[in-house]
């Protein structure tokens, strides 16, 4: 069992009915994933279909404004607009080699759903996407994209109607359809082997970024920074740098509205050890173990747990995890858009915000931020937020004819 854990975190805390497909997936991961044929096909698809290697962009204006040497790893330039496509293409290839016909997934912000639907279309697989009803409403553009790509989107009306509840329902569906269906887990969380599998498919981000930074600067960055919800983009960016002890690894969680006691999505900062969705990890929960509601202005970070490898990296002090609230993220969203011409996903804006908020302490240092996705999907959320009197000071910074 030890290889199913990251230190004290991870494992397979699932109903007996879920063990057969998990054991089948473990065998596939051990036998298919390392094969040269699979690795070559995956590498070819990342190059030809995703557009890898993705660019690394220097931010001259914000570097000058802040005194921090700021670089962005541009996962927003990938096909479908986010890092999610790395994982979904890998799992879709694995699904086909396992002889299954359907890709099942869950999604919060919709980018994992779009990426899974895209991979399914490319490899002639059926696709079913579970999505919280609240997220269906606030990410309606991505719902339409998934349906055009051929996916069946199932709104989930239980609980808080967000990502946690979508995962619950997707796991139930998988129990009933496991012979023909592979659950394409969207983040580096859940029962083993998903945290390992997703990390392996996303590690390409950090490998590219490490080499690109060396090629451009002749040295490594002082800090690698990424937002953390479930944690797939952060663990992908961090993995290649973990042996580099001189590089600070900073994950940024969502602090919600920011006042003491508010709903948030920061289990590494504000949670305790517990079990959810088949894994032991840091969770937002009551002392009795009941899961607390989560909140973030970013649907993709709105999750009460986190991938177990992040809990382990925090426990051994190899990575540190900070918090950014909705207002700070929204401000960073506008600042990056105006100063560098790059509209980030609200998830990624949390990582950018950590740089802006801590610029005084980071003077002269080089920081590489993983820009995990583009902000097209968040335009409705941003426009609605800017109509809120609480954000009037941010809206006042915008020009235009309106």
PDB file of N, CA, C and O in Angstrom, residues 202-252:
ATOM      1  N   UNK A 202       0.785  16.035 -16.304  1.00  0.00           N
ATOM      2  CA  UNK A 202       0.982  17.483 -16.207  1.00  0.00           C
ATOM      3  C   UNK A 202       2.444  17.872 -15.972  1.00  0.00           C
ATOM      4  O   UNK A 202       2.794  19.059 -16.115  1.00  0.00           O
ATOM      5  N   UNK A 203       3.288  16.901 -15.643  1.00  0.00           N
ATOM      6  CA  UNK A 203       4.686  17.230 -15.334  1.00  0.00           C
ATOM      7  C   UNK A 203       5.426  17.818 -16.530  1.00  0.00           C
ATOM      8  O   UNK A 203       6.479  18.452 -16.366  1.00  0.00           O
ATOM      9  N   UNK A 204       4.867  17.654 -17.724  1.00  0.00           N
ATOM     10  CA  UNK A 204       5.470  18.249 -18.919  1.00  0.00           C
ATOM     11  C   UNK A 204       5.571  19.759 -18.768  1.00  0.00           C
ATOM     12  O   UNK A 204       6.504  20.388 -19.314  1.00  0.00           O
ATOM     13  N   UNK A 205       4.658  20.369 -18.018  1.00  0.00           N
ATOM     14  CA  UNK A 205       4.668  21.829 -17.836  1.00  0.00           C
ATOM     15  C   UNK A 205       5.954  22.267 -17.150  1.00  0.00           C
ATOM     16  O   UNK A 205       6.670  23.163 -17.617  1.00  0.00           O
ATOM     17  N   UNK A 206       6.282  21.634 -16.024  1.00  0.00           N
ATOM     18  CA  UNK A 206       7.471  22.013 -15.278  1.00  0.00           C
ATOM     19  C   UNK A 206       8.767  21.663 -16.005  1.00  0.00           C
ATOM     20  O   UNK A 206       9.748  22.416 -15.938  1.00  0.00           O
ATOM     21  N   UNK A 207       8.760  20.525 -16.697  1.00  0.00           N
ATOM     22  CA  UNK A 207       9.978  20.141 -17.443  1.00  0.00           C
ATOM     23  C   UNK A 207      10.294  21.172 -18.511  1.00  0.00           C
ATOM     24  O   UNK A 207      11.446  21.601 -18.673  1.00  0.00           O
ATOM     25  N   UNK A 208       9.256  21.570 -19.262  1.00  0.00           N
ATOM     26  CA  UNK A 208       9.477  22.598 -20.291  1.00  0.00           C
ATOM     27  C   UNK A 208       9.916  23.912 -19.659  1.00  0.00           C
ATOM     28  O   UNK A 208      10.867  24.557 -20.128  1.00  0.00           O
ATOM     29  N   UNK A 209       9.211  24.333 -18.610  1.00  0.00           N
ATOM     30  CA  UNK A 209       9.485  25.639 -18.000  1.00  0.00           C
ATOM     31  C   UNK A 209      10.902  25.690 -17.440  1.00  0.00           C
ATOM     32  O   UNK A 209      11.597  26.703 -17.581  1.00  0.00           O
ATOM     33  N   UNK A 210      11.327  24.619 -16.802  1.00  0.00           N
ATOM     34  CA  UNK A 210      12.679  24.585 -16.220  1.00  0.00           C
ATOM     35  C   UNK A 210      13.737  24.762 -17.306  1.00  0.00           C
ATOM     36  O   UNK A 210      14.669  25.555 -17.166  1.00  0.00           O
ATOM     37  N   UNK A 211      13.576  24.018 -18.435  1.00  0.00           N
ATOM     38  CA  UNK A 211      14.540  24.108 -19.522  1.00  0.00           C
ATOM     39  C   UNK A 211      14.482  25.467 -20.200  1.00  0.00           C
ATOM     40  O   UNK A 211      15.529  26.058 -20.547  1.00  0.00           O
ATOM     41  N   UNK A 212      13.253  25.991 -20.412  1.00  0.00           N
ATOM     42  CA  UNK A 212      13.113  27.300 -21.059  1.00  0.00           C
ATOM     43  C   UNK A 212      13.744  28.399 -20.223  1.00  0.00           C
ATOM     44  O   UNK A 212      14.395  29.303 -20.764  1.00  0.00           O
ATOM     45  N   UNK A 213      13.572  28.333 -18.903  1.00  0.00           N
ATOM     46  CA  UNK A 213      14.152  29.381 -18.053  1.00  0.00           C
ATOM     47  C   UNK A 213      15.673  29.296 -18.074  1.00  0.00           C
ATOM     48  O   UNK A 213      16.371  30.321 -18.132  1.00  0.00           O
ATOM     49  N   UNK A 214      16.208  28.070 -18.041  1.00  0.00           N
ATOM     50  CA  UNK A 214      17.665  27.893 -18.134  1.00  0.00           C
ATOM     51  C   UNK A 214      18.188  28.433 -19.457  1.00  0.00           C
ATOM     52  O   UNK A 214      19.218  29.119 -19.503  1.00  0.00           O
ATOM     53  N   UNK A 215      17.483  28.128 -20.557  1.00  0.00           N
ATOM     54  CA  UNK A 215      17.931  28.579 -21.875  1.00  0.00           C
ATOM     55  C   UNK A 215      17.919  30.104 -21.979  1.00  0.00           C
ATOM     56  O   UNK A 215      18.802  30.702 -22.609  1.00  0.00           O
ATOM     57  N   UNK A 216      16.906  30.758 -21.375  1.00  0.00           N
ATOM     58  CA  UNK A 216      16.766  32.212 -21.500  1.00  0.00           C
ATOM     59  C   UNK A 216      17.641  32.973 -20.516  1.00  0.00           C
ATOM     60  O   UNK A 216      18.078  34.092 -20.782  1.00  0.00           O
ATOM     61  N   UNK A 217      17.883  32.387 -19.336  1.00  0.00           N
ATOM     62  CA  UNK A 217      18.545  33.144 -18.262  1.00  0.00           C
ATOM     63  C   UNK A 217      19.838  32.521 -17.759  1.00  0.00           C
ATOM     64  O   UNK A 217      20.564  33.152 -16.981  1.00  0.00           O
ATOM     65  N   UNK A 218      20.099  31.286 -18.156  1.00  0.00           N
ATOM     66  CA  UNK A 218      21.311  30.613 -17.696  1.00  0.00           C
ATOM     67  C   UNK A 218      21.276  30.216 -16.235  1.00  0.00           C
ATOM     68  O   UNK A 218      22.315  29.888 -15.640  1.00  0.00           O
ATOM     69  N   UNK A 219      20.114  30.239 -15.637  1.00  0.00           N
ATOM     70  CA  UNK A 219      19.942  29.860 -14.225  1.00  0.00           C
ATOM     71  C   UNK A 219      18.472  29.533 -13.994  1.00  0.00           C
ATOM     72  O   UNK A 219      17.629  29.732 -14.879  1.00  0.00           O
ATOM     73  N   UNK A 220      18.162  29.070 -12.786  1.00  0.00           N
ATOM     74  CA  UNK A 220      16.779  28.756 -12.435  1.00  0.00           C
ATOM     75  C   UNK A 220      16.102  29.984 -11.809  1.00  0.00           C
ATOM     76  O   UNK A 220      16.778  30.874 -11.287  1.00  0.00           O
ATOM     77  N   UNK A 221      14.758  30.050 -11.830  1.00  0.00           N
ATOM     78  CA  UNK A 221      14.069  31.157 -11.151  1.00  0.00           C
ATOM     79  C   UNK A 221      14.212  31.019  -9.637  1.00  0.00           C
ATOM     80  O   UNK A 221      14.482  29.938  -9.114  1.00  0.00           O
ATOM     81  N   UNK A 222      14.023  32.146  -8.947  1.00  0.00           N
ATOM     82  CA  UNK A 222      14.023  32.084  -7.488  1.00  0.00           C
ATOM     83  C   UNK A 222      12.742  31.431  -6.963  1.00  0.00           C
ATOM     84  O   UNK A 222      12.760  30.759  -5.932  1.00  0.00           O
ATOM     85  N   UNK A 223      11.629  31.646  -7.675  1.00  0.00           N
ATOM     86  CA  UNK A 223      10.314  31.173  -7.202  1.00  0.00           C
ATOM     87  C   UNK A 223       9.519  30.620  -8.382  1.00  0.00           C
ATOM     88  O   UNK A 223       9.528  31.205  -9.463  1.00  0.00           O
ATOM     89  N   UNK A 224       8.834  29.495  -8.165  1.00  0.00           N
ATOM     90  CA  UNK A 224       7.809  29.017  -9.091  1.00  0.00           C
ATOM     91  C   UNK A 224       6.482  29.101  -8.354  1.00  0.00           C
ATOM     92  O   UNK A 224       6.354  28.608  -7.226  1.00  0.00           O
ATOM     93  N   UNK A 225       5.496  29.731  -8.995  1.00  0.00           N
ATOM     94  CA  UNK A 225       4.233  30.045  -8.316  1.00  0.00           C
ATOM     95  C   UNK A 225       3.053  29.581  -9.174  1.00  0.00           C
ATOM     96  O   UNK A 225       3.063  29.756 -10.395  1.00  0.00           O
ATOM     97  N   UNK A 226       2.040  28.992  -8.545  1.00  0.00           N
ATOM     98  CA  UNK A 226       0.857  28.530  -9.274  1.00  0.00           C
ATOM     99  C   UNK A 226      -0.342  28.514  -8.341  1.00  0.00           C
ATOM    100  O   UNK A 226      -0.194  28.310  -7.130  1.00  0.00           O
ATOM    101  N   UNK A 227      -1.523  28.717  -8.903  1.00  0.00           N
ATOM    102  CA  UNK A 227      -2.737  28.620  -8.098  1.00  0.00           C
ATOM    103  C   UNK A 227      -3.010  27.157  -7.756  1.00  0.00           C
ATOM    104  O   UNK A 227      -2.567  26.241  -8.451  1.00  0.00           O
ATOM    105  N   UNK A 228      -3.777  26.953  -6.666  1.00  0.00           N
ATOM    106  CA  UNK A 228      -4.084  25.597  -6.214  1.00  0.00           C
ATOM    107  C   UNK A 228      -5.575  25.478  -5.890  1.00  0.00           C
ATOM    108  O   UNK A 228      -6.074  26.171  -5.000  1.00  0.00           O
ATOM    109  N   UNK A 229      -6.253  24.627  -6.650  1.00  0.00           N
ATOM    110  CA  UNK A 229      -7.601  24.199  -6.276  1.00  0.00           C
ATOM    111  C   UNK A 229      -7.462  22.727  -5.925  1.00  0.00           C
ATOM    112  O   UNK A 229      -7.030  22.372  -4.828  1.00  0.00           O
ATOM    113  N   UNK A 230      -7.767  21.855  -6.898  1.00  0.00           N
ATOM    114  CA  UNK A 230      -7.380  20.457  -6.731  1.00  0.00           C
ATOM    115  C   UNK A 230      -5.873  20.307  -6.803  1.00  0.00           C
ATOM    116  O   UNK A 230      -5.291  19.442  -6.166  1.00  0.00           O
ATOM    117  N   UNK A 231      -5.248  21.152  -7.657  1.00  0.00           N
ATOM    118  CA  UNK A 231      -3.795  21.233  -7.635  1.00  0.00           C
ATOM    119  C   UNK A 231      -3.059  20.660  -8.822  1.00  0.00           C
ATOM    120  O   UNK A 231      -1.842  20.513  -8.763  1.00  0.00           O
ATOM    121  N   UNK A 232      -3.755  20.391  -9.952  1.00  0.00           N
ATOM    122  CA  UNK A 232      -3.065  19.723 -11.061  1.00  0.00           C
ATOM    123  C   UNK A 232      -2.055  20.623 -11.761  1.00  0.00           C
ATOM    124  O   UNK A 232      -0.952  20.191 -12.101  1.00  0.00           O
ATOM    125  N   UNK A 233      -2.409  21.896 -11.979  1.00  0.00           N
ATOM    126  CA  UNK A 233      -1.452  22.751 -12.692  1.00  0.00           C
ATOM    127  C   UNK A 233      -0.258  23.058 -11.802  1.00  0.00           C
ATOM    128  O   UNK A 233       0.873  23.135 -12.275  1.00  0.00           O
ATOM    129  N   UNK A 234      -0.491  23.207 -10.495  1.00  0.00           N
ATOM    130  CA  UNK A 234       0.619  23.500  -9.588  1.00  0.00           C
ATOM    131  C   UNK A 234       1.559  22.309  -9.460  1.00  0.00           C
ATOM    132  O   UNK A 234       2.785  22.470  -9.527  1.00  0.00           O
ATOM    133  N   UNK A 235       1.015  21.111  -9.317  1.00  0.00           N
ATOM    134  CA  UNK A 235       1.900  19.959  -9.149  1.00  0.00           C
ATOM    135  C   UNK A 235       2.647  19.694 -10.455  1.00  0.00           C
ATOM    136  O   UNK A 235       3.805  19.259 -10.441  1.00  0.00           O
ATOM    137  N   UNK A 236       2.001  19.987 -11.595  1.00  0.00           N
ATOM    138  CA  UNK A 236       2.699  19.855 -12.870  1.00  0.00           C
ATOM    139  C   UNK A 236       3.846  20.832 -12.987  1.00  0.00           C
ATOM    140  O   UNK A 236       4.936  20.486 -13.458  1.00  0.00           O
ATOM    141  N   UNK A 237       3.625  22.058 -12.558  1.00  0.00           N
ATOM    142  CA  UNK A 237       4.682  23.077 -12.616  1.00  0.00           C
ATOM    143  C   UNK A 237       5.775  22.805 -11.599  1.00  0.00           C
ATOM    144  O   UNK A 237       6.960  23.034 -11.859  1.00  0.00           O
ATOM    145  N   UNK A 238       5.415  22.308 -10.416  1.00  0.00           N
ATOM    146  CA  UNK A 238       6.390  22.129  -9.341  1.00  0.00           C
ATOM    147  C   UNK A 238       7.313  20.929  -9.563  1.00  0.00           C
ATOM    148  O   UNK A 238       8.471  20.942  -9.132  1.00  0.00           O
ATOM    149  N   UNK A 239       6.779  19.861 -10.188  1.00  0.00           N
ATOM    150  CA  UNK A 239       7.424  18.542 -10.079  1.00  0.00           C
ATOM    151  C   UNK A 239       8.891  18.555 -10.506  1.00  0.00           C
ATOM    152  O   UNK A 239       9.748  18.004  -9.816  1.00  0.00           O
ATOM    153  N   UNK A 240       9.182  19.187 -11.643  1.00  0.00           N
ATOM    154  CA  UNK A 240      10.570  19.173 -12.129  1.00  0.00           C
ATOM    155  C   UNK A 240      11.494  19.992 -11.243  1.00  0.00           C
ATOM    156  O   UNK A 240      12.721  19.815 -11.287  1.00  0.00           O
ATOM    157  N   UNK A 241      10.917  20.907 -10.447  1.00  0.00           N
ATOM    158  CA  UNK A 241      11.738  21.783  -9.599  1.00  0.00           C
ATOM    159  C   UNK A 241      11.910  21.247  -8.179  1.00  0.00           C
ATOM    160  O   UNK A 241      12.675  21.830  -7.407  1.00  0.00           O
ATOM    161  N   UNK A 242      11.210  20.195  -7.821  1.00  0.00           N
ATOM    162  CA  UNK A 242      11.289  19.701  -6.437  1.00  0.00           C
ATOM    163  C   UNK A 242      12.724  19.372  -6.024  1.00  0.00           C
ATOM    164  O   UNK A 242      13.138  19.707  -4.906  1.00  0.00           O
ATOM    165  N   UNK A 243      13.545  18.754  -6.895  1.00  0.00           N
ATOM    166  CA  UNK A 243      14.938  18.491  -6.466  1.00  0.00           C
ATOM    167  C   UNK A 243      15.803  19.752  -6.359  1.00  0.00           C
ATOM    168  O   UNK A 243      16.887  19.684  -5.785  1.00  0.00           O
ATOM    169  N   UNK A 244      15.336  20.886  -6.905  1.00  0.00           N
ATOM    170  CA  UNK A 244      16.121  22.125  -6.887  1.00  0.00           C
ATOM    171  C   UNK A 244      15.828  22.893  -5.600  1.00  0.00           C
ATOM    172  O   UNK A 244      14.925  23.736  -5.541  1.00  0.00           O
ATOM    173  N   UNK A 245      16.601  22.619  -4.575  1.00  0.00           N
ATOM    174  CA  UNK A 245      16.309  23.191  -3.270  1.00  0.00           C
ATOM    175  C   UNK A 245      16.382  24.702  -3.208  1.00  0.00           C
ATOM    176  O   UNK A 245      15.799  25.321  -2.308  1.00  0.00           O
ATOM    177  N   UNK A 246      17.054  25.333  -4.184  1.00  0.00           N
ATOM    178  CA  UNK A 246      17.164  26.796  -4.175  1.00  0.00           C
ATOM    179  C   UNK A 246      15.901  27.480  -4.694  1.00  0.00           C
ATOM    180  O   UNK A 246      15.761  28.698  -4.578  1.00  0.00           O
ATOM    181  N   UNK A 247      14.988  26.718  -5.291  1.00  0.00           N
ATOM    182  CA  UNK A 247      13.779  27.289  -5.892  1.00  0.00           C
ATOM    183  C   UNK A 247      12.608  27.170  -4.912  1.00  0.00           C
ATOM    184  O   UNK A 247      12.232  26.063  -4.521  1.00  0.00           O
ATOM    185  N   UNK A 248      12.043  28.329  -4.517  1.00  0.00           N
ATOM    186  CA  UNK A 248      10.840  28.316  -3.675  1.00  0.00           C
ATOM    187  C   UNK A 248       9.649  27.881  -4.512  1.00  0.00           C
ATOM    188  O   UNK A 248       9.450  28.373  -5.631  1.00  0.00           O
ATOM    189  N   UNK A 249       8.839  26.996  -3.976  1.00  0.00           N
ATOM    190  CA  UNK A 249       7.613  26.571  -4.633  1.00  0.00           C
ATOM    191  C   UNK A 249       6.440  27.160  -3.842  1.00  0.00           C
ATOM    192  O   UNK A 249       6.278  26.849  -2.653  1.00  0.00           O
ATOM    193  N   UNK A 250       5.651  28.005  -4.497  1.00  0.00           N
ATOM    194  CA  UNK A 250       4.572  28.711  -3.806  1.00  0.00           C
ATOM    195  C   UNK A 250       3.237  28.389  -4.478  1.00  0.00           C
ATOM    196  O   UNK A 250       3.012  28.748  -5.639  1.00  0.00           O
ATOM    197  N   UNK A 251       2.350  27.723  -3.765  1.00  0.00           N
ATOM    198  CA  UNK A 251       0.983  27.493  -4.229  1.00  0.00           C
ATOM    199  C   UNK A 251       0.069  28.544  -3.626  1.00  0.00           C
ATOM    200  O   UNK A 251       0.267  28.963  -2.487  1.00  0.00           O
ATOM    201  N   UNK A 252      -0.934  28.960  -4.396  1.00  0.00           N
ATOM    202  CA  UNK A 252      -1.822  30.028  -3.939  1.00  0.00           C
ATOM    203  C   UNK A 252      -3.262  29.519  -3.915  1.00  0.00           C
ATOM    204  O   UNK A 252      -3.824  29.155  -4.951  1.00  0.00           O
TER     205      UNK A 252
END
